[in-house]
CSV table of C-alpha atoms in Angstrom, one decimal:
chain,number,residue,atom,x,y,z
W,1,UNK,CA,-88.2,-43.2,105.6
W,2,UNK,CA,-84.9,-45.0,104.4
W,3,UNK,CA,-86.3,-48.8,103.9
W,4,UNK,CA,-82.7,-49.7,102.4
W,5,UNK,CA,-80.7,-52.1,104.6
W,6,UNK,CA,-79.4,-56.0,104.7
W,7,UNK,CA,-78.6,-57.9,107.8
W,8,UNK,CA,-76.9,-60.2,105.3
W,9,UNK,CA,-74.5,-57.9,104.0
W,10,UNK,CA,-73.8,-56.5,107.1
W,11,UNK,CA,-73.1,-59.9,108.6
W,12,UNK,CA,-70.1,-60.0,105.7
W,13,UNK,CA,-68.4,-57.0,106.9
W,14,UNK,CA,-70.9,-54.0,105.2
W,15,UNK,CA,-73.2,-51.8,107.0
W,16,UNK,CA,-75.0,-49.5,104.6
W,17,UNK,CA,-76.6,-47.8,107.2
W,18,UNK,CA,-73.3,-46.5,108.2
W,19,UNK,CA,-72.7,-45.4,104.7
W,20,UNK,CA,-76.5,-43.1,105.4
W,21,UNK,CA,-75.3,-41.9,108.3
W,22,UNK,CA,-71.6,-40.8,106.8
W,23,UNK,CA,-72.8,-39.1,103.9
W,24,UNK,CA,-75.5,-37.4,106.2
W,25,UNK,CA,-72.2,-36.4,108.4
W,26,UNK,CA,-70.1,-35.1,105.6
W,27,UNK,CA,-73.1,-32.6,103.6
W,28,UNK,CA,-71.8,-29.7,105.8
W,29,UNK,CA,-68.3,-30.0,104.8
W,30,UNK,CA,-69.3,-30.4,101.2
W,31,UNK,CA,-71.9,-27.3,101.1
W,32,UNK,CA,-68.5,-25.2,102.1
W,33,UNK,CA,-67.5,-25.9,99.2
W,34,UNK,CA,-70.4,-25.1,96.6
W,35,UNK,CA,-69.5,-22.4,94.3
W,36,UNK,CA,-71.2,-21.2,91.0
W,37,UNK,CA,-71.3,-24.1,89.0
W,38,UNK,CA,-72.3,-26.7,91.1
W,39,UNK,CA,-76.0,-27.8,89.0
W,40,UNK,CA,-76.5,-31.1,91.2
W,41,UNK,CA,-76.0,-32.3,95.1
W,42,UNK,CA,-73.8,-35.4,96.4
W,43,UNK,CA,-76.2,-38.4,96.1
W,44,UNK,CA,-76.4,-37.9,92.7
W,45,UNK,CA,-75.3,-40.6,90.2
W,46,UNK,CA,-73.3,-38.0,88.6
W,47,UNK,CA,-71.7,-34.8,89.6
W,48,UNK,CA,-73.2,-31.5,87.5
W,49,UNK,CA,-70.7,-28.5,86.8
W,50,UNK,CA,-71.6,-26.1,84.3
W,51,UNK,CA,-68.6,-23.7,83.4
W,52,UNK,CA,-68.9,-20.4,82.9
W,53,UNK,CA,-67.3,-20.2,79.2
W,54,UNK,CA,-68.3,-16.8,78.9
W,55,UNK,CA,-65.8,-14.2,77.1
W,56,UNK,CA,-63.4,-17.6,76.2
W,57,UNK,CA,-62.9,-18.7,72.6
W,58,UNK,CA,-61.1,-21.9,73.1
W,59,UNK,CA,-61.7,-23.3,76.5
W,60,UNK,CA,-59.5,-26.6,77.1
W,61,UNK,CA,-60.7,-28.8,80.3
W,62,UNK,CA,-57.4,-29.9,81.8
W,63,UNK,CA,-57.7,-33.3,84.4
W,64,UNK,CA,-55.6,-34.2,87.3
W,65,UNK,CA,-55.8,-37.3,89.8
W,66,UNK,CA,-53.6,-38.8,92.7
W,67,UNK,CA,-54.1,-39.8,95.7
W,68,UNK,CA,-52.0,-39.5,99.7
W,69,UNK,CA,-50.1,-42.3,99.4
W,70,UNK,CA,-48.0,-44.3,102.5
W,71,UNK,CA,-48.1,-41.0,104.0
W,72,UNK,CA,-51.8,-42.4,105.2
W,73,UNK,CA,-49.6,-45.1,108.1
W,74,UNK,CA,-49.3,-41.5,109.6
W,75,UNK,CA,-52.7,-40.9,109.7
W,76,UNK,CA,-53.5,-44.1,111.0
W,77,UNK,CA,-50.7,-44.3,113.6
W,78,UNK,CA,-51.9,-40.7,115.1
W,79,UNK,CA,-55.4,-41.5,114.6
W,80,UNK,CA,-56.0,-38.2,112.7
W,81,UNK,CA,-58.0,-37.9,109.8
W,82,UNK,CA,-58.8,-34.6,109.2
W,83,UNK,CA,-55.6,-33.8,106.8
W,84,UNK,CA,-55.1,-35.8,104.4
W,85,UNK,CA,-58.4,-34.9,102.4
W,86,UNK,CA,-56.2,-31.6,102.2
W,87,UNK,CA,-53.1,-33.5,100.7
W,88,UNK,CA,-55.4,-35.5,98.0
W,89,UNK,CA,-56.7,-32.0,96.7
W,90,UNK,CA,-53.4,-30.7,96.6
W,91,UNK,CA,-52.1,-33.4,94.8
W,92,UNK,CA,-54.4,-33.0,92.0
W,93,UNK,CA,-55.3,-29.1,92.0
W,94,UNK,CA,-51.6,-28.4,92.2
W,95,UNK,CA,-50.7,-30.4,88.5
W,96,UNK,CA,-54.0,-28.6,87.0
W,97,UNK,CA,-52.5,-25.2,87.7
W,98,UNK,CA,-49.1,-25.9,86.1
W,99,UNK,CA,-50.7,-25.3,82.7
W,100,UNK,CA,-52.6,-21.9,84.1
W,101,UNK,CA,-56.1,-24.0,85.0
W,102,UNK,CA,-58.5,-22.5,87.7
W,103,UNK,CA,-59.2,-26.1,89.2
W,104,UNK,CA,-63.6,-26.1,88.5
W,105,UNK,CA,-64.7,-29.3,90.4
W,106,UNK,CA,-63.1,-32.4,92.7
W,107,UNK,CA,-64.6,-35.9,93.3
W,108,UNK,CA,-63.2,-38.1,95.5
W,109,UNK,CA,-62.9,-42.2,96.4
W,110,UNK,CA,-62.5,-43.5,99.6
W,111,UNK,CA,-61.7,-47.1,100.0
W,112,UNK,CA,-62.2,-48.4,104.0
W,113,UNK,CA,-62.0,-51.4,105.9
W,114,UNK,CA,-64.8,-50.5,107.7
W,115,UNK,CA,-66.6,-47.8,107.3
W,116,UNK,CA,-66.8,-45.3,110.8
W,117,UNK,CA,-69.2,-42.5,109.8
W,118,UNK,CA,-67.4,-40.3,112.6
W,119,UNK,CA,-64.0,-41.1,110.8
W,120,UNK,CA,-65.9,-40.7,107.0
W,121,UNK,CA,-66.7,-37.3,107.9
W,122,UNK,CA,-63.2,-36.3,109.1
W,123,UNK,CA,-61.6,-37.2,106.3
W,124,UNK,CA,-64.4,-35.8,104.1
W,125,UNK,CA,-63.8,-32.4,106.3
W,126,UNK,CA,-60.3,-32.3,105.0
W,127,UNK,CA,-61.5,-32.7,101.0
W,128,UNK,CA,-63.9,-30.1,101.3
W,129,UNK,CA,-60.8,-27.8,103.3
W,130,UNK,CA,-58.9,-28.5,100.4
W,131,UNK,CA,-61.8,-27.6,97.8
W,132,UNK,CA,-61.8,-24.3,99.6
W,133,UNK,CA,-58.4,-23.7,99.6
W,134,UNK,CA,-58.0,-24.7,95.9
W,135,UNK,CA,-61.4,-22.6,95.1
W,136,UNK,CA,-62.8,-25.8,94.0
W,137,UNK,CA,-66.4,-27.4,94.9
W,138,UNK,CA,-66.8,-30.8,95.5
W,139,UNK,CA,-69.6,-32.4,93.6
W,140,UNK,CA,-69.5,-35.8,94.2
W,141,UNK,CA,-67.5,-39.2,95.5
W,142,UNK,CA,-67.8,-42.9,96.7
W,143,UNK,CA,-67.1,-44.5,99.6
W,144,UNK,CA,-66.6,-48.3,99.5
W,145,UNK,CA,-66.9,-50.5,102.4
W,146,UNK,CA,-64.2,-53.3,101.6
W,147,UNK,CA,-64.0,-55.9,104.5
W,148,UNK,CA,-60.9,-58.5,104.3
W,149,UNK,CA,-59.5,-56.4,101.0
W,150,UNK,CA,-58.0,-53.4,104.2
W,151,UNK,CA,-58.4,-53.3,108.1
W,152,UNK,CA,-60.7,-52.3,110.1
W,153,UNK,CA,-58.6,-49.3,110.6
W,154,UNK,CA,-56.8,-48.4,107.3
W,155,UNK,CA,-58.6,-46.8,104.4
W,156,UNK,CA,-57.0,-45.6,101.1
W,157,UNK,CA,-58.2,-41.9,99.5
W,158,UNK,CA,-57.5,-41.0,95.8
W,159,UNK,CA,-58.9,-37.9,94.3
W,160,UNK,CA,-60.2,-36.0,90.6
W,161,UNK,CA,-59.7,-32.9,89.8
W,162,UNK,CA,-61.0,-30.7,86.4
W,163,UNK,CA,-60.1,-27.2,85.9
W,164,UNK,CA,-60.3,-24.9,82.7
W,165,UNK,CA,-58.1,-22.6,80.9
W,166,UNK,CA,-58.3,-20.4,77.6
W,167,UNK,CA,-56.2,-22.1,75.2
W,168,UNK,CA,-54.4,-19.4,74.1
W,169,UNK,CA,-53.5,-18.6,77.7
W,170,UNK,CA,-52.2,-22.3,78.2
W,171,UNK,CA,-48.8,-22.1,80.2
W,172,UNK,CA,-47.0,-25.0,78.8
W,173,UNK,CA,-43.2,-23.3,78.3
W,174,UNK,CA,-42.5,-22.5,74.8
W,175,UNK,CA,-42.0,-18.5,75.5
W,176,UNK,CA,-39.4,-19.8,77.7
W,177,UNK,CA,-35.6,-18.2,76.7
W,178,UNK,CA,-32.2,-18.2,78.5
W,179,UNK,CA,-32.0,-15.7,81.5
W,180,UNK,CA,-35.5,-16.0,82.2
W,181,UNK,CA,-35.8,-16.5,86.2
W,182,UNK,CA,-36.9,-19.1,88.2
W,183,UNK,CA,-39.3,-18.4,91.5
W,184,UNK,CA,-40.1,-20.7,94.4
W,185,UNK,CA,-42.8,-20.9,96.5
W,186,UNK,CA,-41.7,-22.5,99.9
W,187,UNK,CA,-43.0,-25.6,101.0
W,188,UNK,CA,-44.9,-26.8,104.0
W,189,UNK,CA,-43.0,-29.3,104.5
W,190,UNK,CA,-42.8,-32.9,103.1
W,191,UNK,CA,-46.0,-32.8,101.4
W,192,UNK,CA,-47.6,-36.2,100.6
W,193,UNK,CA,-44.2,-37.9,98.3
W,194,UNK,CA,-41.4,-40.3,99.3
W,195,UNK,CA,-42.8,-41.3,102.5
W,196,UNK,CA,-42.3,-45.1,102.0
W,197,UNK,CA,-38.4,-44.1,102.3
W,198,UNK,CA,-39.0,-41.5,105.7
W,199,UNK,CA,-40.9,-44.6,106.8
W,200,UNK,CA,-38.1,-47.1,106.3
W,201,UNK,CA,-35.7,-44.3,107.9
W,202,UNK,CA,-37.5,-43.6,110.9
W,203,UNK,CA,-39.0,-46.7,111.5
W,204,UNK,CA,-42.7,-45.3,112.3
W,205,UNK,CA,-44.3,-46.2,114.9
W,206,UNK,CA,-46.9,-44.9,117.6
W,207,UNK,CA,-43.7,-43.9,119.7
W,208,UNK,CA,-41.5,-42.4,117.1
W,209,UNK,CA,-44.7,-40.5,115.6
W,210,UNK,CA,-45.5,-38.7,119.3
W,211,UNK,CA,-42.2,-38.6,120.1
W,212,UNK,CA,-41.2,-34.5,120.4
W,213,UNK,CA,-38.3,-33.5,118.3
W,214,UNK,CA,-36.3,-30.5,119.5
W,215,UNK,CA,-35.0,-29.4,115.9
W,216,UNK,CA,-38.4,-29.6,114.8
W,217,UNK,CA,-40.2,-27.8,117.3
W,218,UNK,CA,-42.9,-30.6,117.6
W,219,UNK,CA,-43.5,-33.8,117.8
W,220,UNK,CA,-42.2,-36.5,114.1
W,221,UNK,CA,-45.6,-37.0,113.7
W,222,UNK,CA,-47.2,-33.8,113.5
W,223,UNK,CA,-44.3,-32.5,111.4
W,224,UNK,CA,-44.6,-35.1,108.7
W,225,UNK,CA,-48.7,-34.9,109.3
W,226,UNK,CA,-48.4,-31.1,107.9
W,227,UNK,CA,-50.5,-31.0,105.0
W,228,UNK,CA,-49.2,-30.4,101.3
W,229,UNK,CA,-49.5,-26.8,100.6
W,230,UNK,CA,-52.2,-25.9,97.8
W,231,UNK,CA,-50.9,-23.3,95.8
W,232,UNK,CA,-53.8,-22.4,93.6
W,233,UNK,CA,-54.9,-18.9,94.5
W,234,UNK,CA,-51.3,-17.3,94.7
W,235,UNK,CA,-50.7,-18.6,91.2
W,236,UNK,CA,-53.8,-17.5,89.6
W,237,UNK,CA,-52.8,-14.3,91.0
W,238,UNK,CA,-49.4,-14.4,89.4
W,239,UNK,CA,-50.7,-15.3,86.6
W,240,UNK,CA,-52.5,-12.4,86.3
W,241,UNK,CA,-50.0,-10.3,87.0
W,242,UNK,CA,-46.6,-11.7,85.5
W,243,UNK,CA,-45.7,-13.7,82.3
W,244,UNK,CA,-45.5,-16.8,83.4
W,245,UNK,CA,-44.3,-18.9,81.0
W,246,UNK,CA,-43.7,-22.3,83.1
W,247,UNK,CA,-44.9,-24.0,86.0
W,248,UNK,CA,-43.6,-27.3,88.1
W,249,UNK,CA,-45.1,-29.1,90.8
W,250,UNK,CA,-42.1,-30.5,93.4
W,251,UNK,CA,-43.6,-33.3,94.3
W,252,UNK,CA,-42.9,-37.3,93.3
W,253,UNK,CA,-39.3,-37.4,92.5
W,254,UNK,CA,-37.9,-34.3,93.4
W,255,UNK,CA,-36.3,-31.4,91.5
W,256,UNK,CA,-34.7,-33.6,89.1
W,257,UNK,CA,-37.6,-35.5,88.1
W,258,UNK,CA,-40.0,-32.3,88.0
W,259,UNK,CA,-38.5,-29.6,86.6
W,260,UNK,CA,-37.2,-30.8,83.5
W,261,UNK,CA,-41.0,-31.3,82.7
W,262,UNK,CA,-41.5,-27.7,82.2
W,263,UNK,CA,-38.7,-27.4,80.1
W,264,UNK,CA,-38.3,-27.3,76.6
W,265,UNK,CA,-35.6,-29.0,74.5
W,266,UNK,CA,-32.2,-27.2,74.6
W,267,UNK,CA,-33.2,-25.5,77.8
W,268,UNK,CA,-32.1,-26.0,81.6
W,269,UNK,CA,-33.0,-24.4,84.7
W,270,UNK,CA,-29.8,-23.6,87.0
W,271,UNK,CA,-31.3,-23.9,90.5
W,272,UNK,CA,-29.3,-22.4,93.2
W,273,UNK,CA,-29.5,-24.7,96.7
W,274,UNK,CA,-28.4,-21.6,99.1
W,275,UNK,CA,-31.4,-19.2,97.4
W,276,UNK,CA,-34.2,-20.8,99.5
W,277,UNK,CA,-33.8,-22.3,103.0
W,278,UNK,CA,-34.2,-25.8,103.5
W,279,UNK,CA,-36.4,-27.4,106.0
W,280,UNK,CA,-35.4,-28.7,109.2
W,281,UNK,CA,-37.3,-31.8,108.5
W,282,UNK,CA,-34.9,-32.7,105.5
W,283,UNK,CA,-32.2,-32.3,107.6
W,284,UNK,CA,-33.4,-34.6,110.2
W,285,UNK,CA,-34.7,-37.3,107.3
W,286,UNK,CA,-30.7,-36.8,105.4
W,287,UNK,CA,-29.2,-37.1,108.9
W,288,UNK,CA,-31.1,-40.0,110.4
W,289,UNK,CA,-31.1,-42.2,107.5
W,290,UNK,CA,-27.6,-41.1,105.7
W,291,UNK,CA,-29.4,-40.1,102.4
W,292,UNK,CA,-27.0,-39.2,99.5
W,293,UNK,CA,-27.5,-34.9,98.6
W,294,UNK,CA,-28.5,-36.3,95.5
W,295,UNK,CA,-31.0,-39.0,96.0
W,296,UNK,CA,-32.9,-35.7,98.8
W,297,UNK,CA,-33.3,-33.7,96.2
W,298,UNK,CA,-34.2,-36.4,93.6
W,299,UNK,CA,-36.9,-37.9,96.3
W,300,UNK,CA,-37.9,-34.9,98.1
W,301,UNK,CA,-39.2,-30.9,97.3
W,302,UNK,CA,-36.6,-29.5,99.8
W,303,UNK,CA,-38.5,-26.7,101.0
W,304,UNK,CA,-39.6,-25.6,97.6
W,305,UNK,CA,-43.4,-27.1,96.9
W,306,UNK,CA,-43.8,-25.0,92.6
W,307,UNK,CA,-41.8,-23.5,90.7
W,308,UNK,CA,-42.5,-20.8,88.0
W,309,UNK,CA,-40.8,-19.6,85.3
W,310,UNK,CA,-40.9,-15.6,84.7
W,311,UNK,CA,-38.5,-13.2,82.3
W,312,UNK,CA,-35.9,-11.6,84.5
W,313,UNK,CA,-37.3,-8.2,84.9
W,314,UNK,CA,-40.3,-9.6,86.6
W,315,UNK,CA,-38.8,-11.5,88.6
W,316,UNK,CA,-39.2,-9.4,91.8
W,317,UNK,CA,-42.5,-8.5,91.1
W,318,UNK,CA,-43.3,-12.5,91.1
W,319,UNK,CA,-41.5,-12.4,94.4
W,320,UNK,CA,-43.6,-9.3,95.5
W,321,UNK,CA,-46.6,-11.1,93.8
W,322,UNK,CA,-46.9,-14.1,95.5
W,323,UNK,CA,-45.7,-12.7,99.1
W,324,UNK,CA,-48.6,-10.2,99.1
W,325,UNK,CA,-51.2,-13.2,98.3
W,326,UNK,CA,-49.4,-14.9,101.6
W,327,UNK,CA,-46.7,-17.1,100.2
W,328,UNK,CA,-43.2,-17.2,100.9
W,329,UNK,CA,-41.7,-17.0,97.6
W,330,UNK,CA,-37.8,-16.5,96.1
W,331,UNK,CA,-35.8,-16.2,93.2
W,332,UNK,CA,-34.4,-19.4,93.2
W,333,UNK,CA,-32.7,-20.1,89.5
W,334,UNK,CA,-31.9,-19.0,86.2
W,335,UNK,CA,-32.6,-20.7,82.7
W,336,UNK,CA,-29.4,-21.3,80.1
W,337,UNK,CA,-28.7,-23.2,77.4
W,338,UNK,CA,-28.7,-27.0,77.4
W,339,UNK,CA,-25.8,-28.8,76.0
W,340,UNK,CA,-26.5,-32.0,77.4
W,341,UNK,CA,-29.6,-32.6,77.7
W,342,UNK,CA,-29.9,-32.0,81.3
W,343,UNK,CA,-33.2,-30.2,82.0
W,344,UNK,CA,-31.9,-28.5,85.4
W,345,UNK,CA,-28.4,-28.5,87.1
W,346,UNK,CA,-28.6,-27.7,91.7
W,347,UNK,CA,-25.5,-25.8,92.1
């Protein structure tokens, strides 16, 4: 029988029975996500992974971490938890797979004001849906209890990712030459980047967030709620199956901040704005708040979550690639030479 708990420190703010009865709440959410590996269950001081190195000569661990961001005043406004776990995987599994990384493991931390197991367990139930989506298992996190430091009602997520490539199979651009083609894969939306400015645009509140939006089809809230897209699988399978020689994540400042990271010097990619559709949310978010063309695209993905770098003649089989492992995918851009140090050029 459990013998741990203080009156005392729950009288300042901290119930560590509640932290029992949360972790006993999330285990289910966390076994879906156990895969061969996973050496130790949550509880744990540490988390055990042992890779499977088998046939590799060099294998090179490759780390990613993030977290959800201001996107969370969504979350709390709607009182819906069971998303952004989603978003803080994607976050991190996403960067790991730009350099060809099968994500391996995920911890997260989850700081609360107070800590309600029911609401513990939702968020938790979006990690682990996440960890499933990126193929990932989730072997281990914290949950601190931090009265007077966040509300009652507002918690912050940030999350840990580790995946593993060959070395020799790294994606990191160097093949990269002029003509090669560039491929999107569409986005579901806003993702989990540049919310503090739809914030200041829209002015959320619990009436804006419910409020239904023709162009949109539902209502602000559960638009910008959509979860970031996790594009693991359908890259892995591209991988297999094209040369890809470069891969960028759309997310925290836009095309112009991301793309030029997967380019080498004396290179840019040409991307061409009517060779993907844009969604209607960006139109609204331009529209409503009078955003510049340039500071959308420098802010937001667009419509466009990854991009990947391929030569041109396999550039439809990319497309066909990625649309047969469920993803909305075009050819989207061209690489040239690069004069002026530009890195990409929207035309």
């Amino acid at each position: 029988m459990m013998k741990s708990f203080s009156d005392s420190y729950k009288a300042a703010g901290v119930d560590v029975t509640a932290g029992y009865e949360a972790v006993e709440r999330i285990k289910p959410h966390v076994a879906r996500t156990r895969i061969p590996g996973v050496l130790s269950g949550i509880g744990s001081f540490g988390g055990l992974f042992q890779p499977d190195v088998s046939g590799m000569q060099e294998p090179v661990l490759v780390s990613g971490t993030d977290g959800v961001g201001t996107k969370l005043r969504l979350a709390f406004l709607m009182d819906k938890h069971d998303t952004v776990g989603i978003d803080c995987v994607a976050m991190c599994a996403n960067d790991v797979i730009c350099c060809g990384a099968r994500p391996l493991f995920f911890l997260d931390y989850l700081a609360v004001g107070k800590n309600v197991p029911e609401r513990v367990a939702q968020i938790v139930s979006g990690v682990a849906e996440g960890c499933v989506q990126a193929g990932c298992a989730l072997v281990g996190g914290e949950t601190a209890e931090m009265p007077g430091f966040y509300p009652e009602d507002e918690y912050d997520v940030a999350g840990f990712c580790v995946g593993m490539v060959e070395k020799s199979r790294m994606i990191d651009g160097s093949t990269m030459e002029p003509g090669d083609a560039v491929i999107g894969l569409a986005s579901s939306g806003v993702h989990s980047n540049g919310f503090s400015l739809v914030r200041k645009i829209f002015g959320i509140s619990r009436e804006t967030v419910g409020r239904h939006v023709e162009e949109l089809g539902a209502t602000l809230g559960e638009t910008l709620l959509t979860p970031t897209k996790i594009y693991v699988k359908p890259m892995l399978e591209l991988i297999r199956t094209c040369r890809v020689k470069a891969v960028s994540h759309i997310t925290g400042g836009g095309f112009y901040e991301n793309i030029p990271r997967m380019m080498p010097p004396g290179l840019k990619a040409e991307i061409r704005k009517d060779a993907f559709p844009k969604p209607a949310i960006f139109d609204l978010i331009q529209k409503t708040g009078d955003i510049p063309e340039h500071d959308m695209y420098n802010t937001f993905n667009m419509g466009i979550g990854m991009c990947a770098v391929v030569p041109a003649g396999e550039a439809q089989l990319a497309v066909d690639c990625l649309r047969a492992a469920g993803e909305t995918a075009f050819v989207i851009g061209t690489v040239h030479l690069d004069s002026a140090d530009e890195g990409v050029v929207l035309c």
